[in-house]
Short mmCIF file of C-alpha atoms and ligand atoms in Angstrom, two decimals:
data_model
loop_
_atom_site.label_atom_id
_atom_site.label_comp_id
_atom_site.label_asym_id
_atom_site.label_seq_id
_atom_site.Cartn_x
_atom_site.Cartn_y
_atom_site.Cartn_z
CA ALA A 275 -44.83 27.10 43.89
CA GLN A 276 -44.10 25.65 41.70
CA LEU A 277 -43.58 26.68 37.65
CA VAL A 278 -45.25 24.39 35.37
CA LEU A 279 -44.02 24.68 31.96
CA PRO A 280 -46.26 22.83 29.72
CA GLN A 281 -44.84 19.39 28.58
CA ARG A 282 -44.32 19.83 24.50
CA THR A 283 -43.93 15.87 23.08
CA ALA A 284 -44.06 17.16 19.18
CA ALA A 285 -42.39 15.59 16.82
CA PRO A 286 -38.74 18.23 16.18
CA PRO A 287 -39.70 20.20 13.52
CA VAL A 288 -39.06 19.37 9.21
CA VAL A 289 -37.39 20.97 7.13
CA PHE A 290 -38.95 22.20 4.03
CA HIS A 291 -38.95 20.32 0.43
CA TYR A 292 -40.38 20.08 -2.16
CA VAL A 293 -40.95 16.58 -3.80
CA PRO A 294 -42.62 14.71 -1.05
CA ILE A 295 -39.56 11.01 -1.95
CA ILE A 296 -36.68 12.82 -2.54
CA GLY A 297 -37.24 15.13 0.39
CA SER A 298 -33.23 17.66 0.78
CA ALA A 299 -32.00 14.58 -0.74
CA ILE A 300 -30.03 17.23 -2.66
CA SER A 301 -29.14 20.14 -0.99
CA TYR A 302 -28.15 17.47 1.96
CA GLY A 303 -25.92 15.17 -0.59
CA MET A 304 -24.48 18.54 -2.51
CA ASP A 305 -23.16 20.62 0.43
CA PRO A 306 -24.44 18.94 3.78
CA TYR A 307 -22.25 21.66 5.86
CA LYS A 308 -23.91 24.91 4.70
CA PHE A 309 -27.10 21.99 4.71
CA PHE A 310 -26.31 21.80 8.22
CA PHE A 311 -25.73 25.94 8.85
CA ASP A 312 -28.54 26.93 7.28
CA ASN A 313 -31.48 24.73 8.52
CA ARG A 314 -30.40 25.49 12.29
CA GLU A 315 -29.90 28.90 11.95
CA LYS A 316 -33.86 28.93 10.64
CA TYR A 317 -34.88 25.25 13.08
CA GLY A 318 -32.35 24.93 15.91
CA ASP A 319 -30.07 21.87 16.82
CA VAL A 320 -32.35 19.53 16.80
CA PHE A 321 -34.59 18.95 12.85
CA THR A 322 -35.34 16.34 10.89
CA PHE A 323 -35.54 15.45 7.21
CA LYS A 324 -36.53 14.31 4.52
CA LEU A 325 -33.64 11.48 2.15
CA LEU A 326 -35.33 10.36 0.05
CA GLY A 327 -38.27 7.48 2.09
CA ARG A 328 -36.49 8.58 5.99
CA ASN A 329 -37.27 10.92 8.45
CA ILE A 330 -33.68 11.71 9.28
CA THR A 331 -33.04 13.84 12.81
CA VAL A 332 -30.15 16.33 12.82
CA ALA A 333 -28.60 16.90 16.20
CA LEU A 334 -25.99 19.45 16.29
CA GLY A 335 -23.93 21.10 18.96
CA PRO A 336 -21.25 19.03 21.59
CA LYS A 337 -25.25 17.90 23.00
CA GLY A 338 -27.02 16.63 20.17
CA SER A 339 -22.86 14.97 19.98
CA ASN A 340 -23.98 13.38 23.02
CA LEU A 341 -27.56 12.47 21.86
CA VAL A 342 -26.26 10.27 20.04
CA PHE A 343 -23.06 9.23 20.52
CA ASN A 344 -23.76 8.51 24.14
CA GLY A 345 -27.23 7.33 23.25
CA ARG A 346 -28.52 3.66 25.12
CA LEU A 347 -28.75 0.41 23.49
CA GLN A 348 -32.67 0.64 23.75
CA GLN A 349 -32.78 3.73 22.01
CA VAL A 350 -30.65 4.07 19.16
CA SER A 351 -28.32 1.67 16.19
CA ALA A 352 -25.78 2.17 14.74
CA GLU A 353 -25.57 -1.96 13.74
CA GLU A 354 -29.36 -1.28 12.57
CA ALA A 355 -27.76 1.61 10.17
CA TYR A 356 -25.27 0.70 8.03
CA THR A 357 -25.53 -3.27 8.50
CA HIS A 358 -26.76 -2.61 4.67
CA LEU A 359 -22.97 -1.45 4.03
CA THR A 360 -21.29 -2.62 5.96
CA THR A 361 -21.41 -6.19 5.63
CA PRO A 362 -21.55 -6.77 2.11
CA VAL A 363 -17.88 -4.99 2.38
CA PHE A 364 -16.63 -6.31 5.70
CA GLY A 365 -18.69 -10.69 5.49
CA LYS A 366 -20.48 -12.14 7.59
CA GLU A 367 -19.41 -12.81 11.90
CA VAL A 368 -18.49 -9.01 12.58
CA VAL A 369 -18.53 -5.23 13.24
CA TYR A 370 -21.85 -4.30 12.29
CA ASP A 371 -22.73 -7.97 11.43
CA VAL A 372 -22.97 -9.39 14.65
CA PRO A 373 -24.74 -8.12 18.60
CA ASN A 374 -23.25 -4.92 19.77
CA ALA A 375 -21.46 -6.61 22.64
CA VAL A 376 -19.79 -9.26 20.27
CA LEU A 377 -18.99 -5.96 18.15
CA MET A 378 -17.67 -4.00 21.79
CA GLU A 379 -15.16 -7.15 22.33
CA GLN A 380 -13.89 -7.32 18.60
CA LYS A 381 -12.95 -3.86 19.09
CA LYS A 382 -11.47 -4.71 22.13
CA LEU A 383 -9.11 -7.20 20.60
CA VAL A 384 -8.17 -5.59 18.48
CA LYS A 385 -7.54 -2.59 20.95
CA THR A 386 -4.72 -4.77 22.29
CA GLY A 387 -2.65 -5.18 18.95
CA LEU A 388 -2.54 -1.40 18.21
CA SER A 389 -0.06 -1.22 21.36
CA VAL A 390 2.70 0.39 22.05
CA ASP A 391 5.50 -2.54 21.46
CA ASN A 392 3.63 -2.44 17.96
CA PHE A 393 4.51 0.97 17.07
CA ARG A 394 7.50 1.57 18.60
CA VAL A 395 8.03 -1.18 14.96
CA TYR A 396 5.18 0.88 12.67
CA VAL A 397 7.31 3.87 12.43
CA GLY A 398 10.98 2.75 11.18
CA GLN A 399 8.29 0.48 8.52
CA ILE A 400 6.29 3.69 7.40
CA THR A 401 9.20 6.02 7.31
CA ASP A 402 10.85 2.90 4.91
CA GLU A 403 7.33 2.49 1.97
CA VAL A 404 7.47 6.13 2.09
CA ASN A 405 10.75 6.42 1.16
CA ASN A 406 10.27 3.52 -0.95
CA PHE A 407 7.49 4.86 -2.98
CA ASN A 408 8.65 8.21 -2.95
CA SER A 409 11.92 7.70 -5.02
CA THR A 410 10.00 4.97 -7.52
CA ASP A 411 6.59 6.56 -8.17
CA PRO A 412 6.72 8.56 -11.10
CA ALA A 413 5.29 11.57 -9.50
CA PHE A 414 8.14 11.30 -7.02
CA ALA A 415 10.52 11.55 -10.67
CA PRO A 416 12.31 14.91 -10.21
CA PHE A 417 13.43 14.17 -6.86
CA GLN A 418 15.18 11.29 -8.29
CA LYS A 419 17.42 12.43 -10.31
CA ASN A 420 19.71 13.88 -7.36
CA VAL A 421 18.80 17.61 -8.34
CA PRO A 422 19.49 19.49 -5.98
CA LYS A 423 16.43 21.44 -4.94
CA ALA A 424 14.62 19.61 -7.51
CA THR A 425 10.80 21.03 -8.18
CA GLY A 426 8.03 18.93 -8.84
CA THR A 427 4.30 19.31 -9.11
CA VAL A 428 2.39 16.06 -7.20
CA ASP A 429 -2.02 15.31 -7.43
CA ILE A 430 -1.53 14.97 -3.84
CA PHE A 431 -4.80 13.18 -3.37
CA LYS A 432 -3.57 10.31 -5.12
CA ALA A 433 0.48 10.57 -3.66
CA MET A 434 -1.33 10.15 -0.14
CA CYS A 435 -3.60 7.35 -0.89
CA GLU A 436 -0.76 4.91 -1.98
CA ILE A 437 0.92 5.98 1.04
CA THR A 438 -2.27 5.11 3.33
CA ILE A 439 -2.70 1.11 1.67
CA LEU A 440 1.09 0.72 1.72
CA THR A 441 1.47 1.97 5.19
CA ALA A 442 -1.47 0.27 6.64
CA SER A 443 -0.11 -2.81 4.65
CA ARG A 444 2.91 -3.58 6.19
CA THR A 445 2.13 -2.36 9.81
CA LEU A 446 -1.31 -3.23 10.69
CA GLN A 447 -1.98 -6.24 7.34
CA GLY A 448 1.38 -7.68 7.60
CA LYS A 449 4.04 -9.06 5.03
CA GLU A 450 1.90 -11.11 3.22
CA VAL A 451 -1.43 -8.28 2.33
CA ARG A 452 1.92 -5.56 1.98
CA ASP A 453 3.78 -8.54 -0.52
CA ALA A 454 -0.20 -8.95 -2.77
CA LEU A 455 0.03 -5.22 -2.49
CA ASP A 456 2.16 -5.59 -6.27
CA LYS A 457 -0.29 -7.71 -8.29
CA THR A 458 -3.42 -8.74 -7.26
CA PHE A 459 -5.03 -7.61 -3.65
CA ALA A 460 -5.11 -3.96 -4.90
CA ASP A 461 -7.65 -4.91 -8.09
CA LEU A 462 -9.73 -6.21 -5.38
CA TYR A 463 -9.40 -3.94 -2.95
CA HIS A 464 -10.50 -1.41 -5.34
CA ASP A 465 -13.95 -3.53 -6.74
CA LEU A 466 -14.27 -4.00 -2.85
CA ASP A 467 -14.03 0.22 -2.05
CA MET A 468 -16.30 0.95 -5.02
CA GLY A 469 -19.50 -0.90 -3.05
CA PHE A 470 -18.37 1.79 0.33
CA ASN A 471 -20.66 4.03 -1.67
CA PRO A 472 -23.51 6.55 -0.75
CA ILE A 473 -25.84 4.79 -2.87
CA ASN A 474 -25.49 1.23 -0.63
CA PHE A 475 -26.64 3.51 2.31
CA VAL A 476 -29.46 4.90 0.51
CA ILE A 477 -30.73 1.98 -1.42
CA PRO A 478 -30.31 -1.18 0.00
CA ASN A 479 -30.26 -4.26 -2.22
CA LEU A 480 -29.46 -2.54 -6.07
CA PRO A 481 -28.71 -5.18 -7.98
CA LEU A 482 -25.48 -2.53 -9.35
CA PRO A 483 -22.58 -4.09 -11.57
CA SER A 484 -20.54 -2.35 -8.78
CA ASN A 485 -22.41 -4.47 -6.54
CA PHE A 486 -21.63 -7.71 -7.89
CA ARG A 487 -18.51 -6.66 -8.48
CA ARG A 488 -18.10 -6.26 -4.71
CA ASP A 489 -19.64 -8.70 -4.05
CA ARG A 490 -16.85 -11.07 -5.87
CA ALA A 491 -14.00 -9.00 -4.38
CA GLN A 492 -15.59 -9.82 -0.69
CA LYS A 493 -15.36 -13.64 -1.20
CA LYS A 494 -11.54 -13.80 -2.87
CA MET A 495 -10.27 -11.16 0.34
CA SER A 496 -12.34 -13.18 2.70
CA ASN A 497 -10.25 -16.69 1.28
CA PHE A 498 -7.25 -14.66 0.97
CA TYR A 499 -6.95 -13.92 4.56
CA GLN A 500 -7.54 -16.80 5.62
CA GLU A 501 -5.66 -18.64 3.29
CA ILE A 502 -2.55 -16.42 5.02
CA ILE A 503 -4.36 -17.29 8.54
CA GLN A 504 -3.82 -20.44 7.75
CA LYS A 505 -0.58 -21.09 6.18
CA ARG A 506 0.98 -19.01 9.63
CA ARG A 507 -1.16 -21.52 11.41
CA GLN A 508 0.97 -24.46 9.97
CA GLY A 509 3.95 -22.05 10.04
CA LYS A 510 5.39 -21.30 6.96
CA THR A 511 5.58 -17.75 8.21
CA ASP A 512 8.35 -16.10 7.72
CA ALA A 513 7.64 -14.82 11.99
CA ASP A 514 10.75 -11.87 12.11
CA GLU A 515 8.27 -9.40 10.16
CA SER A 516 4.58 -10.97 10.95
CA GLU A 517 4.44 -11.27 14.56
CA HIS A 518 4.00 -6.98 14.46
CA ASP A 519 0.65 -6.75 12.48
CA MET A 520 -2.68 -7.14 13.75
CA ILE A 521 -2.88 -10.82 11.92
CA ALA A 522 -0.69 -12.19 14.87
CA SER A 523 -2.38 -10.61 17.53
CA LEU A 524 -5.61 -12.25 16.24
CA MET A 525 -4.58 -15.16 16.76
CA GLN A 526 -3.28 -15.26 19.38
CA GLN A 527 -6.57 -14.10 21.42
CA THR A 528 -9.34 -15.23 22.83
CA TYR A 529 -13.00 -13.81 22.92
CA LYS A 530 -13.65 -13.08 26.95
CA ASN A 531 -15.81 -17.21 27.71
CA GLY A 532 -12.18 -18.48 26.40
CA ARG A 533 -12.84 -18.88 22.34
CA PRO A 534 -10.22 -18.45 19.58
CA LEU A 535 -11.71 -16.28 16.78
CA ARG A 536 -12.52 -18.04 13.54
CA ASP A 537 -10.35 -17.39 10.85
CA VAL A 538 -13.23 -15.65 9.11
CA GLU A 539 -13.84 -13.35 12.46
CA ILE A 540 -10.22 -12.79 12.06
CA ALA A 541 -10.61 -12.42 8.27
CA HIS A 542 -13.34 -10.12 8.15
CA ILE A 543 -11.92 -7.83 11.50
CA MET A 544 -8.94 -7.17 9.02
CA ILE A 545 -11.02 -6.46 5.89
CA ALA A 546 -12.92 -3.52 8.24
CA LEU A 547 -9.57 -2.28 9.64
CA LEU A 548 -8.66 -2.12 6.30
CA MET A 549 -11.65 0.56 5.04
CA ALA A 550 -12.34 1.73 8.43
CA GLY A 551 -7.98 3.49 7.70
CA GLN A 552 -7.40 3.79 4.95
CA HIS A 553 -10.39 6.50 3.62
CA THR A 554 -9.92 8.05 6.59
CA SER A 555 -5.83 9.24 6.82
CA SER A 556 -6.03 9.72 3.47
CA ALA A 557 -7.98 12.14 3.17
CA THR A 558 -6.40 13.99 5.76
CA LEU A 559 -3.38 13.46 4.64
CA SER A 560 -4.19 15.23 1.85
CA TRP A 561 -5.50 18.31 3.43
CA GLY A 562 -3.53 18.54 6.08
CA MET A 563 -0.27 18.80 3.14
CA LEU A 564 -3.14 21.58 0.98
CA ARG A 565 -3.83 22.78 4.15
CA LEU A 566 0.21 23.09 5.09
CA ALA A 567 1.21 24.18 1.26
CA SER A 568 -1.07 27.09 1.99
CA ARG A 569 1.28 28.00 5.37
CA PRO A 570 4.97 27.80 3.82
CA GLU A 571 5.67 29.34 7.33
CA ILE A 572 4.29 26.59 9.83
CA ILE A 573 6.27 23.96 6.96
CA GLU A 574 9.64 25.88 7.77
CA GLU A 575 8.23 25.44 12.01
CA LEU A 576 7.68 22.12 12.36
CA TYR A 577 10.97 21.87 9.98
CA ALA A 578 12.69 23.45 13.18
CA GLU A 579 11.44 21.31 15.42
CA GLN A 580 12.28 18.80 13.32
CA VAL A 581 16.18 20.54 14.17
CA LYS A 582 15.54 20.66 16.94
CA VAL A 583 14.10 17.61 18.58
CA PHE A 584 15.66 14.92 15.93
CA GLY A 585 18.94 17.25 14.48
CA ASP A 586 22.41 15.71 15.53
CA SER A 587 25.83 18.75 15.64
CA ASP A 588 26.98 17.33 11.95
CA GLY A 589 23.05 18.48 10.73
CA THR A 590 21.08 15.77 10.11
CA LEU A 591 18.44 13.78 11.41
CA ARG A 592 18.12 11.09 13.68
CA PRO A 593 15.79 8.42 12.46
CA LEU A 594 12.32 8.99 14.24
CA ASP A 595 11.45 7.20 17.09
CA TYR A 596 7.89 6.20 18.25
CA ASP A 597 8.95 7.51 21.80
CA THR A 598 10.52 10.54 21.28
CA GLN A 599 7.72 11.48 18.64
CA LYS A 600 4.54 11.24 20.35
CA VAL A 601 5.54 13.57 22.97
CA SER A 602 8.15 15.71 22.13
CA LEU A 603 6.70 17.34 18.73
CA PRO A 604 4.11 19.82 19.57
CA LEU A 605 3.79 21.61 16.63
CA MET A 606 3.05 19.18 15.18
CA ASP A 607 0.79 17.32 17.11
CA CYS A 608 -1.79 20.38 16.80
CA VAL A 609 -1.34 20.55 12.81
CA VAL A 610 -3.42 16.70 12.28
CA ARG A 611 -5.95 17.89 15.66
CA GLU A 612 -6.10 21.01 13.59
CA THR A 613 -6.29 19.47 9.88
CA LEU A 614 -8.95 16.70 11.45
CA ARG A 615 -10.84 19.87 13.47
CA MET A 616 -11.26 21.36 9.76
CA HIS A 617 -11.83 18.71 8.31
CA PRO A 618 -12.66 15.38 9.91
CA PRO A 619 -13.05 12.74 7.39
CA ILE A 620 -16.14 11.77 8.67
CA HIS A 621 -19.52 14.50 8.36
CA SER A 622 -22.54 12.89 9.35
CA ILE A 623 -22.54 9.74 11.77
CA MET A 624 -25.84 7.80 11.89
CA ARG A 625 -27.93 6.06 14.31
CA LYS A 626 -30.84 4.30 13.85
CA VAL A 627 -33.68 5.35 16.20
CA LEU A 628 -35.13 1.77 18.04
CA SER A 629 -37.58 3.93 20.71
CA ASP A 630 -38.26 7.41 21.01
CA ILE A 631 -35.83 9.43 22.33
CA PRO A 632 -37.21 12.87 24.02
CA VAL A 633 -34.75 15.53 23.63
CA PRO A 634 -33.54 17.01 27.06
CA PRO A 635 -34.80 20.83 27.28
CA THR A 636 -31.25 22.03 26.94
CA LEU A 637 -30.36 20.32 24.26
CA ALA A 638 -29.45 23.57 22.74
CA ALA A 639 -25.88 24.34 23.57
CA PRO A 640 -24.23 26.97 25.59
CA GLY A 641 -22.37 28.23 21.62
CA THR A 642 -25.34 27.43 19.47
CA VAL A 643 -27.77 29.64 17.97
CA ASN A 644 -31.18 29.51 18.52
CA THR A 645 -30.76 28.44 22.72
CA GLU A 646 -33.84 30.53 23.57
CA LYS A 647 -36.13 28.06 21.28
CA SER A 648 -35.13 24.36 22.40
CA ALA A 649 -35.44 25.40 25.97
CA ASP A 650 -38.64 25.23 26.63
CA SER A 651 -39.34 23.49 24.60
CA THR A 652 -38.62 18.91 24.68
CA TYR A 653 -39.40 17.22 21.59
CA VAL A 654 -39.53 13.03 20.58
CA ILE A 655 -37.28 11.94 18.17
CA PRO A 656 -39.57 8.71 17.38
CA ALA A 657 -38.72 5.06 16.88
CA GLY A 658 -38.61 4.65 13.15
CA HIS A 659 -36.11 7.24 12.60
CA TYR A 660 -32.27 7.87 11.99
CA VAL A 661 -30.64 10.53 14.46
CA MET A 662 -27.43 11.86 12.99
CA ALA A 663 -24.44 13.49 14.24
CA ALA A 664 -22.31 16.23 12.20
CA PRO A 665 -19.71 16.96 15.35
CA GLY A 666 -17.85 18.96 11.90
CA VAL A 667 -20.61 21.32 12.65
CA SER A 668 -19.51 23.03 16.00
CA GLN A 669 -15.37 21.86 15.06
CA MET A 670 -16.16 24.63 11.84
CA ASP A 671 -18.83 26.68 14.82
CA THR A 672 -17.40 30.73 14.79
CA LYS A 673 -19.15 31.67 18.00
CA VAL A 674 -17.61 28.72 19.50
CA TRP A 675 -13.65 29.59 18.05
CA ARG A 676 -11.95 31.89 17.46
CA ASP A 677 -11.59 32.71 13.30
CA ALA A 678 -13.15 29.98 13.44
CA ASP A 679 -12.18 29.29 8.81
CA LYS A 680 -8.87 29.83 9.61
CA PHE A 681 -5.52 26.92 9.69
CA ASP A 682 -4.34 27.99 12.76
CA PRO A 683 -2.47 24.95 14.54
CA LYS A 684 -1.27 27.06 17.71
CA ARG A 685 -5.19 27.93 18.69
CA TRP A 686 -4.01 24.31 20.45
CA PHE A 687 -1.77 25.95 22.80
CA ASP A 688 -4.18 28.01 23.98
CA LYS A 689 -5.38 26.92 27.55
CA ASP A 690 -8.45 29.10 27.07
CA ASN A 691 -9.55 26.65 24.00
CA VAL A 692 -12.81 25.84 23.76
CA ALA A 693 -12.33 21.68 22.86
CA ASN A 694 -9.74 22.20 26.50
CA THR A 695 -11.63 23.60 28.76
CA SER A 696 -15.87 22.56 27.59
CA GLU A 697 -17.90 19.73 30.16
CA ASP A 698 -16.46 16.90 27.48
CA LYS A 699 -14.26 14.95 30.67
CA ASP A 700 -14.01 12.36 27.98
CA GLU A 701 -14.72 9.84 31.24
CA ASP A 702 -13.77 6.26 31.48
CA VAL A 703 -17.06 4.36 30.27
CA ASP A 704 -17.92 0.17 31.06
CA TYR A 705 -19.77 -0.45 28.01
CA GLY A 706 -19.18 -4.16 29.27
CA TRP A 707 -15.48 -4.97 28.46
CA GLY A 708 -13.22 -3.02 31.02
CA ALA A 709 -13.81 1.20 30.86
CA ILE A 710 -13.39 3.31 27.20
CA LYS A 711 -13.08 7.37 26.87
CA SER A 712 -15.84 8.29 26.33
CA GLY A 713 -16.70 12.04 25.37
CA GLY A 714 -19.62 13.01 23.84
CA ASN A 715 -20.30 16.81 25.28
CA SER A 716 -17.24 17.75 23.23
CA PRO A 717 -17.72 20.75 20.28
CA TYR A 718 -14.18 18.40 18.82
CA LEU A 719 -14.47 14.83 18.04
CA PRO A 720 -13.23 13.67 14.82
CA PHE A 721 -13.14 10.49 16.39
CA GLY A 722 -16.71 10.22 17.97
CA ALA A 723 -17.40 9.38 21.06
CA GLY A 724 -18.67 6.54 22.98
CA ARG A 725 -19.70 3.38 22.15
CA HIS A 726 -18.75 4.11 18.96
CA ARG A 727 -15.48 5.61 19.32
CA CYS A 728 -12.78 5.31 16.82
CA ILE A 729 -9.63 2.78 18.09
CA GLY A 730 -7.59 3.67 15.65
CA GLU A 731 -7.29 6.94 16.54
CA GLN A 732 -3.44 6.28 18.43
CA PHE A 733 -2.66 4.34 14.80
CA ALA A 734 -3.58 7.48 12.85
CA TYR A 735 -1.80 10.05 15.21
CA LEU A 736 1.09 8.28 14.65
CA GLN A 737 0.67 6.96 10.24
CA LEU A 738 0.05 9.97 9.75
CA GLY A 739 2.99 12.33 12.42
CA THR A 740 4.93 9.81 10.01
CA ILE A 741 4.92 10.55 7.01
CA LEU A 742 3.73 13.61 7.61
CA SER A 743 7.57 14.87 9.38
CA TYR A 744 9.15 12.53 6.13
CA PHE A 745 7.84 14.81 4.09
CA VAL A 746 8.33 18.50 6.77
CA ARG A 747 12.60 17.06 6.46
CA ARG A 748 12.94 16.16 2.93
CA TYR A 749 11.07 18.38 1.16
CA SER A 750 8.99 22.62 1.09
CA TRP A 751 6.01 22.57 -0.73
CA THR A 752 3.42 25.00 -1.95
CA LEU A 753 0.12 25.06 -3.89
CA GLU A 754 0.09 25.18 -7.64
CA THR A 755 -3.58 26.58 -7.48
CA THR A 756 -5.98 27.52 -4.96
CA PHE A 757 -7.07 26.30 -1.94
CA PRO A 758 -9.13 22.72 -3.14
CA GLY A 759 -13.02 22.54 -1.26
CA PRO A 760 -14.49 19.66 -0.22
CA ASP A 761 -15.32 17.55 -2.83
CA TYR A 762 -18.83 15.69 -0.71
CA THR A 763 -19.31 12.57 -3.12
CA SER A 764 -17.87 9.83 -1.61
CA MET A 765 -18.36 8.69 2.58
CA ILE A 766 -15.68 11.03 2.84
CA VAL A 767 -15.18 13.86 2.11
CA LEU A 768 -11.56 15.05 -0.13
CA PRO A 769 -10.13 17.97 -1.87
CA GLN A 770 -11.35 18.75 -5.02
CA GLN A 771 -9.84 17.45 -7.72
CA PRO A 772 -7.56 19.31 -9.22
CA ALA A 773 -5.55 19.71 -5.60
CA ASN A 774 -1.77 19.93 -7.29
CA ILE A 775 1.16 20.68 -4.51
CA VAL A 776 4.33 22.03 -5.32
CA LEU A 777 7.33 20.54 -4.04
CA THR A 778 10.72 21.74 -3.65
CA GLU A 779 13.46 19.66 -1.77
CA ARG A 780 14.84 20.69 1.12
CA LYS A 781 19.29 20.23 0.30
C1 HEM B 219 -14.67 3.81 14.69
C2 HEM B 219 -13.05 8.62 13.31
C3 HEM B 219 -9.04 5.64 12.17
C4 HEM B 219 -11.06 2.38 12.97
C5 HEM B 219 -14.92 5.67 14.01
C6 HEM B 219 -15.86 7.36 13.96
C7 HEM B 219 -15.24 7.92 13.79
C8 HEM B 219 -13.81 7.57 13.10
C9 HEM B 219 -15.68 8.93 13.75
C10 HEM B 219 -16.99 6.64 14.83
C11 HEM B 219 -17.94 6.43 13.83
C12 HEM B 219 -19.34 6.60 14.41
O1 HEM B 219 -20.19 5.99 15.77
O2 HEM B 219 -20.91 5.33 13.83
C13 HEM B 219 -11.56 8.59 12.35
C14 HEM B 219 -10.12 8.91 10.86
C15 HEM B 219 -9.70 8.39 11.59
C16 HEM B 219 -10.05 6.49 11.89
C17 HEM B 219 -11.03 10.88 11.67
C18 HEM B 219 -8.21 9.13 11.15
C19 HEM B 219 -8.22 10.44 11.19
C20 HEM B 219 -8.99 4.91 11.70
C21 HEM B 219 -8.31 4.35 12.01
C22 HEM B 219 -8.95 2.76 12.36
C23 HEM B 219 -10.13 3.09 12.71
C24 HEM B 219 -6.71 3.70 10.98
C25 HEM B 219 -7.59 0.80 12.39
C26 HEM B 219 -6.86 0.81 13.26
C27 HEM B 219 -12.24 2.43 13.55
C28 HEM B 219 -13.56 1.48 13.97
C29 HEM B 219 -14.14 2.05 14.74
C30 HEM B 219 -13.60 4.09 14.03
C31 HEM B 219 -12.79 -0.74 14.62
C32 HEM B 219 -15.15 1.32 15.40
C33 HEM B 219 -16.64 1.15 14.74
C34 HEM B 219 -17.96 0.93 15.72
O3 HEM B 219 -17.18 0.36 17.06
O4 HEM B 219 -19.29 1.54 14.63
N1 HEM B 219 -13.85 6.45 13.03
N2 HEM B 219 -11.40 7.35 12.41
N3 HEM B 219 -10.27 4.56 11.94
N4 HEM B 219 -12.77 4.09 13.57
FE1 HEM B 219 -11.66 4.80 12.98
#
């Protein structure tokens, strides 16, 4: 006889809270990871919490991530979750202001611009910008006096924010944006960025002064980009410098139906890319520099790797180049990978639930807690909820990783590493515009998975690898005090202030 298990279709358990509307806003907001881990202990991998009147259902572990990232279009919507936060910042007609099929096409067009040919040019441009910055910024003054073995203290997050925007604008954004950065563009960026704030996710359309400034900055920045495009069309540009940037690439491309992108679409895609890449990369760079500062012996191993790969017989190091860097710096690669394991910049990823989602009984994945509890129950996440993935939880799970809280880049050389042996096949899935890497069922997903997966991964690796290599070649460094804790008050996990490192120049 067949064993028939009772079908349970209850909503997931709700996290206990005292105040009805506020719900768990405080405990989630103060330390989302502690909140996730504590509640996973009590409720299993799937539970709901109240956040200022909303129902948010968290789905943890690789299978939870998969449920959120690879949910059907009829079931989950990113645009419904994000548009009121992002559209006022990016502008209309792009990303979450358009139907998903259009976003998929826009991502494909951007991906075309992120080509190996362009990356080859970017390595030199990035090195040049970092070098210029370090030779002129007051933070690096001790190194500008040509004192042998000079040392100095640097506020690492501040420096990395500057370096990230300088290098991203020199490469992806193009000459005009890079030149304007020294003038008005930096202020516009600042005002726009202030609109990229969790409060605007939680309570949309608040009449805050910062939102008025955001809206004004968005208009100005949109016009600024559209003027660049018009000038380029009229041939008023320095073609040499701009032919490898994203504006140039988007100006040459068309949608599937043959329609070229409108100027306003290109402008707003460029703003979206600026925002998507800035905080993620600057946070990762800062955490990477800080983690290395806590393990100076790894900095020396990275230096040895540079010498091995780029060293000349006279003791000098040849310039970095994309093709060599991509395949011949395995330790650097692992350092970035490990930094993203411990410090994925995005701690919570959301979708709005459009129609009920049955939670498969197998959701509690091996290696996560409460397998028994979830094994015999099938929850249904009701339409109207939000679902939330938090890949950072399984990335730091002591049940998944040996010494999960240890910064150990070399774990990535281990062929038994769970992320290499997980069920994640990283399959190519066709979402309507050609195959993309999907993945989803992995304990390691700092770039997400499925249709909304990051397209900036290769660029990020290039940018981070080039900048870290620059620092490794020129300096060694240590922490000034203790390792800083995480600050969760913005959309991105940043190091708490102060986060200073002490640099010493090599020669
Ligand atoms: C999407 C992480 C850098 C552009 C995403 C997502 C994650 C992520 C987790 C998925 C969001 C979701 O599912 O809701 C990161 C990390 C970065 C990084 C960790 C660096 C360390 C960049 C850069 C760019 C970029 C440099 C642009 C050049 C995008 C775009 C999407 C995306 C266009 C797609 C959004 C969507 O389809 O809804 N990123 N990102 N990212 N990222 Fe990145």
